[in-house]
Short mmCIF file of C-alpha atoms in Angstrom, two decimals:
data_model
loop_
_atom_site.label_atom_id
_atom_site.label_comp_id
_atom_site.label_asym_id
_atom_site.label_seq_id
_atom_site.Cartn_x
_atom_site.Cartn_y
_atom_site.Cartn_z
CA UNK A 1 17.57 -8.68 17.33
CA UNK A 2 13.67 -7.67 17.25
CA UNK A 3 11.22 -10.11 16.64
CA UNK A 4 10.54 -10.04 13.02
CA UNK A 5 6.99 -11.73 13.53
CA UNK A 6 3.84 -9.69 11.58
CA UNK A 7 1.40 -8.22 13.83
CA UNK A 8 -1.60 -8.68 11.84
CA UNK A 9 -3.88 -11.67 11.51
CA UNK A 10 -3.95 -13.91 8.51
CA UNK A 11 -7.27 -15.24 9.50
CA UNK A 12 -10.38 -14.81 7.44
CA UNK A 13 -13.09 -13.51 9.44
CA UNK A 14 -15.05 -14.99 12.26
CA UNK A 15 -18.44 -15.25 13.05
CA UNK A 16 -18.58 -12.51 15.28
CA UNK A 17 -16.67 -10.24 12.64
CA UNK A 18 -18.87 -11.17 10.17
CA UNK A 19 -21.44 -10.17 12.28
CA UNK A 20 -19.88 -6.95 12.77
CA UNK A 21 -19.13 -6.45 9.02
CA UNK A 22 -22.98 -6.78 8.14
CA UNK A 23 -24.22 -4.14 10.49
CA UNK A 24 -21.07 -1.83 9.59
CA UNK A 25 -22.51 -2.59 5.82
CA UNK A 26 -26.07 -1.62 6.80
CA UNK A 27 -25.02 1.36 8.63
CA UNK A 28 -23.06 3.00 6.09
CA UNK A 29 -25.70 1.58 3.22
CA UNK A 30 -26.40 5.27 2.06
CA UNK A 31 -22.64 5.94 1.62
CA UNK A 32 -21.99 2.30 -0.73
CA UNK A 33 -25.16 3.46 -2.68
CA UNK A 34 -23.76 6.36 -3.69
CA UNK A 35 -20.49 5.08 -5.20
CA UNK A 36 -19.89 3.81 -8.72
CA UNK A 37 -17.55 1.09 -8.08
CA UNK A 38 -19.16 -1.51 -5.18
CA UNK A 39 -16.04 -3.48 -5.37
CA UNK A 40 -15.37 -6.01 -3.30
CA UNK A 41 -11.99 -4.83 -2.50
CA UNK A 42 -13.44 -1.46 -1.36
CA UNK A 43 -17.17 -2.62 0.03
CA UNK A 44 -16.51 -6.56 0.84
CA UNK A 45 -15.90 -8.48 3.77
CA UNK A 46 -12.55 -8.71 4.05
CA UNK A 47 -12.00 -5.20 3.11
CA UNK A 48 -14.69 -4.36 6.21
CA UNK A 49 -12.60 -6.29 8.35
CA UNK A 50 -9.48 -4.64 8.12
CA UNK A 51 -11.17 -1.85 9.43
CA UNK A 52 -12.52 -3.25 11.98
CA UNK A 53 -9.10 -5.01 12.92
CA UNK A 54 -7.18 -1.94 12.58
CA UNK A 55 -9.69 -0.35 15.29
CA UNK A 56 -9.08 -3.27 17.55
CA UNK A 57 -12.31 -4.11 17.23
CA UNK A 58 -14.38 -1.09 18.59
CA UNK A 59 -16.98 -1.84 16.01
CA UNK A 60 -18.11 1.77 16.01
CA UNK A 61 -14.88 3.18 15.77
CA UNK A 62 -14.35 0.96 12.79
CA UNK A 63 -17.80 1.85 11.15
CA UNK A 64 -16.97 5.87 11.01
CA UNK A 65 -13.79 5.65 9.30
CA UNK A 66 -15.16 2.86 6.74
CA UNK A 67 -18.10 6.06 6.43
CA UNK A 68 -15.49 8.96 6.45
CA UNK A 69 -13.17 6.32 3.55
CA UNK A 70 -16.48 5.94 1.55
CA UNK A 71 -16.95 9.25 1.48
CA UNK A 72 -13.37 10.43 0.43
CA UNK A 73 -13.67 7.90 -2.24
CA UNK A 74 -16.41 10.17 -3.92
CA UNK A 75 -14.78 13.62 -2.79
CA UNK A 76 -11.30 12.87 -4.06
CA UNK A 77 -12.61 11.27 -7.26
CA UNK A 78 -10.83 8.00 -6.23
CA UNK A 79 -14.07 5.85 -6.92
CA UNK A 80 -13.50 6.65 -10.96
CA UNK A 81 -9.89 7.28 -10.77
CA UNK A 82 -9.04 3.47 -10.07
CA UNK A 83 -9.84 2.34 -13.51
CA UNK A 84 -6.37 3.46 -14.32
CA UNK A 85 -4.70 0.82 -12.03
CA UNK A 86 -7.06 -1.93 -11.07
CA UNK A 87 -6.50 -5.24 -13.10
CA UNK A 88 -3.15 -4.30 -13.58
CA UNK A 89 -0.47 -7.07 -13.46
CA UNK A 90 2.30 -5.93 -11.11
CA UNK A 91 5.02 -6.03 -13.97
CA UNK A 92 2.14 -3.84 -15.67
CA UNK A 93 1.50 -1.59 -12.41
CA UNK A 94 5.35 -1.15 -12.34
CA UNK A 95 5.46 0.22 -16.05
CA UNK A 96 2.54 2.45 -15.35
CA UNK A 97 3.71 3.52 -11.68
CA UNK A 98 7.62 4.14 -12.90
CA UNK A 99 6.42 6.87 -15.56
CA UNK A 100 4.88 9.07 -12.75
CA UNK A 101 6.68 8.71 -9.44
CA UNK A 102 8.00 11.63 -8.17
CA UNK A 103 12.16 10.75 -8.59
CA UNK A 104 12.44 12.87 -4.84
CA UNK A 105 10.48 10.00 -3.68
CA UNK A 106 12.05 7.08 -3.33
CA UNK A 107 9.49 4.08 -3.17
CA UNK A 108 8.98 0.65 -5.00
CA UNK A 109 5.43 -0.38 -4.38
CA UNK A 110 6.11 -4.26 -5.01
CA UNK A 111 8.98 -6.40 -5.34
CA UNK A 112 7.51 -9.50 -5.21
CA UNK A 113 6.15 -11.80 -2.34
CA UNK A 114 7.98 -13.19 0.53
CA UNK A 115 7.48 -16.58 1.82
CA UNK A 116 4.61 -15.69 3.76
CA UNK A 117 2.99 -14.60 0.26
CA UNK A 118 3.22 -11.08 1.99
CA UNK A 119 3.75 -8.14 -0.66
CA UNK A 120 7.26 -6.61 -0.39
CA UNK A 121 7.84 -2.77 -0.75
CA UNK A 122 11.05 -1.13 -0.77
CA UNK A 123 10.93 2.87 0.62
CA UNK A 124 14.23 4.58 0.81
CA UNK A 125 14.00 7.37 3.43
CA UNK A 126 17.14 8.31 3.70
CA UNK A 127 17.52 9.31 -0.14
CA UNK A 128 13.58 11.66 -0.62
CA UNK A 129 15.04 15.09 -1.08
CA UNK A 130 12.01 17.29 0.42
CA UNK A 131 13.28 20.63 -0.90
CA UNK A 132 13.58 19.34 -4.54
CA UNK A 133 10.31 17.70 -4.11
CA UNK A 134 8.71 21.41 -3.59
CA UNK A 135 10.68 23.32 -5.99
CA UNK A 136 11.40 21.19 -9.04
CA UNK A 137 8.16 20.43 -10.35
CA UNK A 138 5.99 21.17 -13.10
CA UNK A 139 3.06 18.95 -11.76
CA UNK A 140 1.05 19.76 -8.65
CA UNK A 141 1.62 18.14 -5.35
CA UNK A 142 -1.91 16.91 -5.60
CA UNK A 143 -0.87 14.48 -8.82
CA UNK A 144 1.66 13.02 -6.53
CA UNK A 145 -0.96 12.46 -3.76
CA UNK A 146 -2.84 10.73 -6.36
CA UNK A 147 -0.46 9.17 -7.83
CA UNK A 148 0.66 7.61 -4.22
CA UNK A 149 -3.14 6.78 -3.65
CA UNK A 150 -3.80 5.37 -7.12
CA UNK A 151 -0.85 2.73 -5.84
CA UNK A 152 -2.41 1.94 -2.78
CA UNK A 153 -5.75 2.08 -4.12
CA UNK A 154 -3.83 -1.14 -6.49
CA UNK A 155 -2.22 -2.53 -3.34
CA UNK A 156 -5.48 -3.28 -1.62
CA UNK A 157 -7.12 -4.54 -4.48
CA UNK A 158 -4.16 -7.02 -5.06
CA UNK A 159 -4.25 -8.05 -1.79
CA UNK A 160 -8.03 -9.19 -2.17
CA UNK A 161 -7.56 -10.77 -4.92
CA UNK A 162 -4.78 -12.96 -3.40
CA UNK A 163 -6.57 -13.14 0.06
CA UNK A 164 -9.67 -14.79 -1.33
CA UNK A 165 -7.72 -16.78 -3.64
CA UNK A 166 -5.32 -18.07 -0.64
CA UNK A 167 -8.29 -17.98 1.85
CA UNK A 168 -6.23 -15.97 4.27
CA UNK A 169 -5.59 -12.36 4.44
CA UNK A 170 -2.64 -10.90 3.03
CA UNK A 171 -0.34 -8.10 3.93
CA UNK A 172 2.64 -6.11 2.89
CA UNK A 173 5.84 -6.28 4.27
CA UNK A 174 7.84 -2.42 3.99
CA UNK A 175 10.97 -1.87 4.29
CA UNK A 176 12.59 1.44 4.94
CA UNK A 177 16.20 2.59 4.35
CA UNK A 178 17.37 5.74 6.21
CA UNK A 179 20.82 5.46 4.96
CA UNK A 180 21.76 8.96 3.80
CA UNK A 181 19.24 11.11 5.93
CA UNK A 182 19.53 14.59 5.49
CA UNK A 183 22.66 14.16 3.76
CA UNK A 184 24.12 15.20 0.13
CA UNK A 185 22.45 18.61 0.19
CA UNK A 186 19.07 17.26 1.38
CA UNK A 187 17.21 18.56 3.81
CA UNK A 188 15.61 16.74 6.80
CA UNK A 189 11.44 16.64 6.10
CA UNK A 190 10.88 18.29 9.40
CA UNK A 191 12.64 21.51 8.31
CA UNK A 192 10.71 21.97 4.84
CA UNK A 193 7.58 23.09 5.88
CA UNK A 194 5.47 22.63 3.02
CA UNK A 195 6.76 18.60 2.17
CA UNK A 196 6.25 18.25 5.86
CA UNK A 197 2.52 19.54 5.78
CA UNK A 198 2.00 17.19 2.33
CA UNK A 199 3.02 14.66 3.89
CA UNK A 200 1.44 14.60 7.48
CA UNK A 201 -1.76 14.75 4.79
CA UNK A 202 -0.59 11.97 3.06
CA UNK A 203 0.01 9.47 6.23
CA UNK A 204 -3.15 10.68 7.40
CA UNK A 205 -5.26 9.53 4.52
CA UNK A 206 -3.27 6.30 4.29
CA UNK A 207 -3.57 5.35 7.64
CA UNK A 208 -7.55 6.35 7.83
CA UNK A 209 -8.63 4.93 4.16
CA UNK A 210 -6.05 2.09 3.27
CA UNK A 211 -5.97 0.80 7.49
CA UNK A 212 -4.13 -2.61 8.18
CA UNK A 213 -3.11 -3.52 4.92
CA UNK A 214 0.70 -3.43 6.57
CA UNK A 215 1.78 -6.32 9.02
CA UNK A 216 5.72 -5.14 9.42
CA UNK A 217 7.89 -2.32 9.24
CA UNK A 218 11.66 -3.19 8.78
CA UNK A 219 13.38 -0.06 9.45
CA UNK A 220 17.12 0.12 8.55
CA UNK A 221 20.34 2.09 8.94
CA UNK A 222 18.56 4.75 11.36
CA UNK A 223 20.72 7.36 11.98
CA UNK A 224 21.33 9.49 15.41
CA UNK A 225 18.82 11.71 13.72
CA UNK A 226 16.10 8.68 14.03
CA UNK A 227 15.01 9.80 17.52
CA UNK A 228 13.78 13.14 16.49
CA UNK A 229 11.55 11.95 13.29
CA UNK A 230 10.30 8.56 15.08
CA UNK A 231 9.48 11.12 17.65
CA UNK A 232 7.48 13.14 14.92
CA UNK A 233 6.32 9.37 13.60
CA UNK A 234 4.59 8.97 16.74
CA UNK A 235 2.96 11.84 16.42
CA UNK A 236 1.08 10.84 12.54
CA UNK A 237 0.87 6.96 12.84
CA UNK A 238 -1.54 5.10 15.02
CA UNK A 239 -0.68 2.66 18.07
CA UNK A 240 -1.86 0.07 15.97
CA UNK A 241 0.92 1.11 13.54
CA UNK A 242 3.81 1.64 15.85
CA UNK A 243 3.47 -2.00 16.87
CA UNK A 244 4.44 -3.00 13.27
CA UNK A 245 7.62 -1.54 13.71
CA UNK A 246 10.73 -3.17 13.99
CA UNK A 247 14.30 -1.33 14.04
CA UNK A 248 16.97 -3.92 12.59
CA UNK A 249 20.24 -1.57 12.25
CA UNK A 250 23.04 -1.49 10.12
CA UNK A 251 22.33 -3.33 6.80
CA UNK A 252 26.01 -3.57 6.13
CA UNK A 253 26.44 -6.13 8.97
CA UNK A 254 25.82 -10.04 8.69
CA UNK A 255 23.45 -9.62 11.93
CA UNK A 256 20.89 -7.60 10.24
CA UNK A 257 21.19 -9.03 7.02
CA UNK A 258 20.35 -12.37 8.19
CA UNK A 259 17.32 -10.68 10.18
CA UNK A 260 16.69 -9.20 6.81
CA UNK A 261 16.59 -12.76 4.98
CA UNK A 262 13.75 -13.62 7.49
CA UNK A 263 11.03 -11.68 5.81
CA UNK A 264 12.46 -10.77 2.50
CA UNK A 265 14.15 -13.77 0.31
CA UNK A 266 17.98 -13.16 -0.76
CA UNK A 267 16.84 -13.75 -3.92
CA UNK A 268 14.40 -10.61 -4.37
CA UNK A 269 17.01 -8.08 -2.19
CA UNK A 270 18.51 -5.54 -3.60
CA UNK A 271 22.26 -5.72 -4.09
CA UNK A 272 22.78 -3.19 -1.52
CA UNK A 273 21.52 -5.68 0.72
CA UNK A 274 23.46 -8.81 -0.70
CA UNK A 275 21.49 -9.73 -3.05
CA UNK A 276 21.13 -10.19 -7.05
CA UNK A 277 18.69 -7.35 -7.93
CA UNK A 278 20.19 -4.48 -9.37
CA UNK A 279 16.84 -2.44 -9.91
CA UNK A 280 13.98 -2.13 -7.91
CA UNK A 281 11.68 0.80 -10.05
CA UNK A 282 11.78 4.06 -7.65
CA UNK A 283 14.01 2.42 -4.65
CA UNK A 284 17.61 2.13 -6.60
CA UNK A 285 19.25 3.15 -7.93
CA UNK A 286 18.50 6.80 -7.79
CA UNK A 287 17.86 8.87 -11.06
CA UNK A 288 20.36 10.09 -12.44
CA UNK A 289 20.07 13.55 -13.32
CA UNK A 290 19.02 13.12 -17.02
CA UNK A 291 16.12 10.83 -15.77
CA UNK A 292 14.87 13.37 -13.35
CA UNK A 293 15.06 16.01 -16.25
CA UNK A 294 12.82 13.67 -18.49
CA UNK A 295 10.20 13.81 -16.06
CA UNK A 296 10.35 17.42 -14.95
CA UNK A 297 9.86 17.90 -18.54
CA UNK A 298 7.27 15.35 -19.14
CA UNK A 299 5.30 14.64 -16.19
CA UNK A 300 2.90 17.28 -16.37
CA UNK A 301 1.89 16.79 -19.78
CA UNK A 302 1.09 12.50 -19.09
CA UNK A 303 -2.21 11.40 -20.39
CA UNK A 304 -4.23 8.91 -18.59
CA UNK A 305 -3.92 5.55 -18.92
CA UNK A 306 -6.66 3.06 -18.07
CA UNK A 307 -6.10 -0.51 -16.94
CA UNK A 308 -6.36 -2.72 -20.35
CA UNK A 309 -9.10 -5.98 -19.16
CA UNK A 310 -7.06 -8.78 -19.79
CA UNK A 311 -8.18 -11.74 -22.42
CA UNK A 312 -8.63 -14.20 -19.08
CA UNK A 313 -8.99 -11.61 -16.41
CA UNK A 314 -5.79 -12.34 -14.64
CA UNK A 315 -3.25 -9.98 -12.71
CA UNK A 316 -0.79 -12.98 -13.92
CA UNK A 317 1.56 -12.61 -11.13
CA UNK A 318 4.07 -15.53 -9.61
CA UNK A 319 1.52 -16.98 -8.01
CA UNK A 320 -0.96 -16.87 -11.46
CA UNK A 321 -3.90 -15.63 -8.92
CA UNK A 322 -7.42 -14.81 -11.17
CA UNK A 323 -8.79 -11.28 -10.94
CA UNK A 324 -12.51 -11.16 -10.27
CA UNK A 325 -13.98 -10.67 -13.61
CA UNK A 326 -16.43 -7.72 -12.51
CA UNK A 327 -14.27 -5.46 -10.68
CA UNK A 328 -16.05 -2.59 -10.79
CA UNK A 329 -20.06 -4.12 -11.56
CA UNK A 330 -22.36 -2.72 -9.47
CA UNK A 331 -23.73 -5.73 -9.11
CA UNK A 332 -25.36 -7.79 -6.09
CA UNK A 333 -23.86 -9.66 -3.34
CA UNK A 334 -22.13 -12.80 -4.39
CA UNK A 335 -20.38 -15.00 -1.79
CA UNK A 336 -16.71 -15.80 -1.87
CA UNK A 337 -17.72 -19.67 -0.96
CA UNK A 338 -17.77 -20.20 -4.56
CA UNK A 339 -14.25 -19.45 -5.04
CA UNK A 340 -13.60 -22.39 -2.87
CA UNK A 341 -16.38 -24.25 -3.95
CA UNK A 342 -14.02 -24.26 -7.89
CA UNK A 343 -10.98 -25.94 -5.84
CA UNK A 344 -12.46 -28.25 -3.82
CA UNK A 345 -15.63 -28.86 -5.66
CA UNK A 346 -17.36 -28.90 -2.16
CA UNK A 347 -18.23 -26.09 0.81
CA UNK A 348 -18.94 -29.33 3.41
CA UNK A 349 -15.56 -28.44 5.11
CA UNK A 350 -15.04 -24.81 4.08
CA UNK A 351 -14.68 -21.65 6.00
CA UNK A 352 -17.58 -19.43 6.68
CA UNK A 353 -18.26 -17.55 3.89
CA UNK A 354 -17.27 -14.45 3.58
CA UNK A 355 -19.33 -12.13 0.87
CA UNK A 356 -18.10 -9.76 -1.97
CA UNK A 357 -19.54 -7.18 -4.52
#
């Protein structure tokens, strides 16, 4: 069975990366100016050094795609658009993210934390239907981009929040079904053209602007089929990326569902998977075909919905981690020390500090 062990590094930054993170700051200074929202889950340290992590540490490397993300924030309108997920709780993200997912795509965003406090996702290959994802709409493709980047843009700035709480850095954890590739009438992606090109775009921007926020890739049930589209995978993802993968099997068996158990709890599977959930929101069940009527009929007329502040600025997950109250000031540096300075009432044996908008 492959080794189920996470790739990336839990530890905050070094000395040296801190280092690096300050001169990648200075460099692209012109760039942070210009945005609205100096968060420090888009301009901060930690944020910096998943960049520089995910580029193995070729500093420069790491520097033009934090540049090219800055500036893709402002071009896509993705430095505004966040308001309408950040500060969300994820039972709250959930509501907001199950009214707009595509129901062709089938992907649950979180469900939950493993014992490594990694953040689990759920994505159902096997069961996206590519043709009725480019023919049964009413909303542009470019929503669902949005939409999909509006969830990371959430991921990564729930994943600062609990790496500065925890004092490590945290990850998420995916896990991919292909059970049912290119079967009941769908097609495979690689022979519909136009989900193909939207979605080469798609893992592009991911991989580029939301870098190493993934530390495993659980892939299960691959089919025969598997060796043509992880061919085609190689193709889109970086090395870096391919290294997070791990191909368990057949979930059915008590081999792989015991491999399963090592990164996701029994008690947050799926029943599919022998456990107790029945739902996880856009993974399974499918829709059934009423649902997917509802939104064709619905989706393109949503209104959007901003992130309500809470009363005690807290995402109020499992874990009851506290939100940074000024998520979006553009305000001056501030270092992180003092969130461990609030625990331990003393920095004397604390990490180096690492430094936050």
């Amino acid at each position: 069975m492959a080794d189920l062990v996470g790739v990336a590094s839990t530890a905050l930054p070094s000395a040296q990366e801190l280092e690096q993170i300050a001169k990648i700051r200075a460099d692209c200074s012109a760039e942070i100016a210009a945005l609205t929202c100096k968060a420090g889950d888009v301009v901060g340290d930690l944020r910096i050094c998943r960049f520089i992590r995910s580029r193995h540490g070729d500093v420069k490397e790491a520097a033009e795609w934090f540049r090219d993300f800055l500036k893709w924030r402002l071009e896509s309108g993705m430095d505004t658009q966040r308001q309408e997920v950040v500060g969300r709780s994820p039972d709250d993200f959930l509501e907001w993210y199950d009214k707009r997912r595509n129901p062709y795509l089938r992907i649950c965003p979180f469900a939950g934390r493993n014992d490594e406090g990694n953040i689990l996702w759920f994505v159902h290959t096997g069961l996206n239907d590519p043709a009725s994802f480019v023919q049964h709409r009413q909303v542009s493709k470019e929503e669902d981009a949005k939409t999909i980047n509006l969830v990371l843009e959430w991921t990564l700035w729930y994943l600062d929040v609990l790496s500065r709480r925890e004092e490590r850095i945290v990850y998420c954890v995916k896990v991919m079904d292909f059970k049912g590739l290119g079967g009941g009438g769908r097609k495979l992606p690689m022979f519909v053209p136009e989900f193909k090109a939207w979605l080469q775009g798609l893992i592009t921007s991911m991989q580029k602007h939301y870098c190493e926020h993934d530390t495993l890739f659980l892939l299960l049930n691959t089919p025969w089929i598997f060796r043509t589209i992880f061919g085609l995978m190689k193709l889109l993802l970086t090395k870096r990326q391919m290294s997070k993968i791990r191909v368990l099997g057949d979930a059915s068996t008590d081999e792989v569902r015991g491999a399963l158990c090592q990164m996701v709890p029994k008690g947050l599977l799926h029943a599919e998977y022998g456990g107790p959930v029945q739902r996880l929101v856009g993974f399974l069940p499918a829709d059934s075909p009423e649902a997917i009527e509802k939104w064709y009929q619905n989706r393109h007329t949503m209104a959007v919905e901003y992130a309500a502040p809470s009363p005690n600025d807290d995402p109020g997950d499992v874990a009851e981690v506290s939100a940074e109250p000024d998520i979006c000031a553009d305000a001056p540096f501030r270092s992180c020390e003092n969130l461990v300075a609030e625990r331990s009432n003393s920095c004397a044996d604390a990490r180096p500090p690492f430094t936050c908008f």
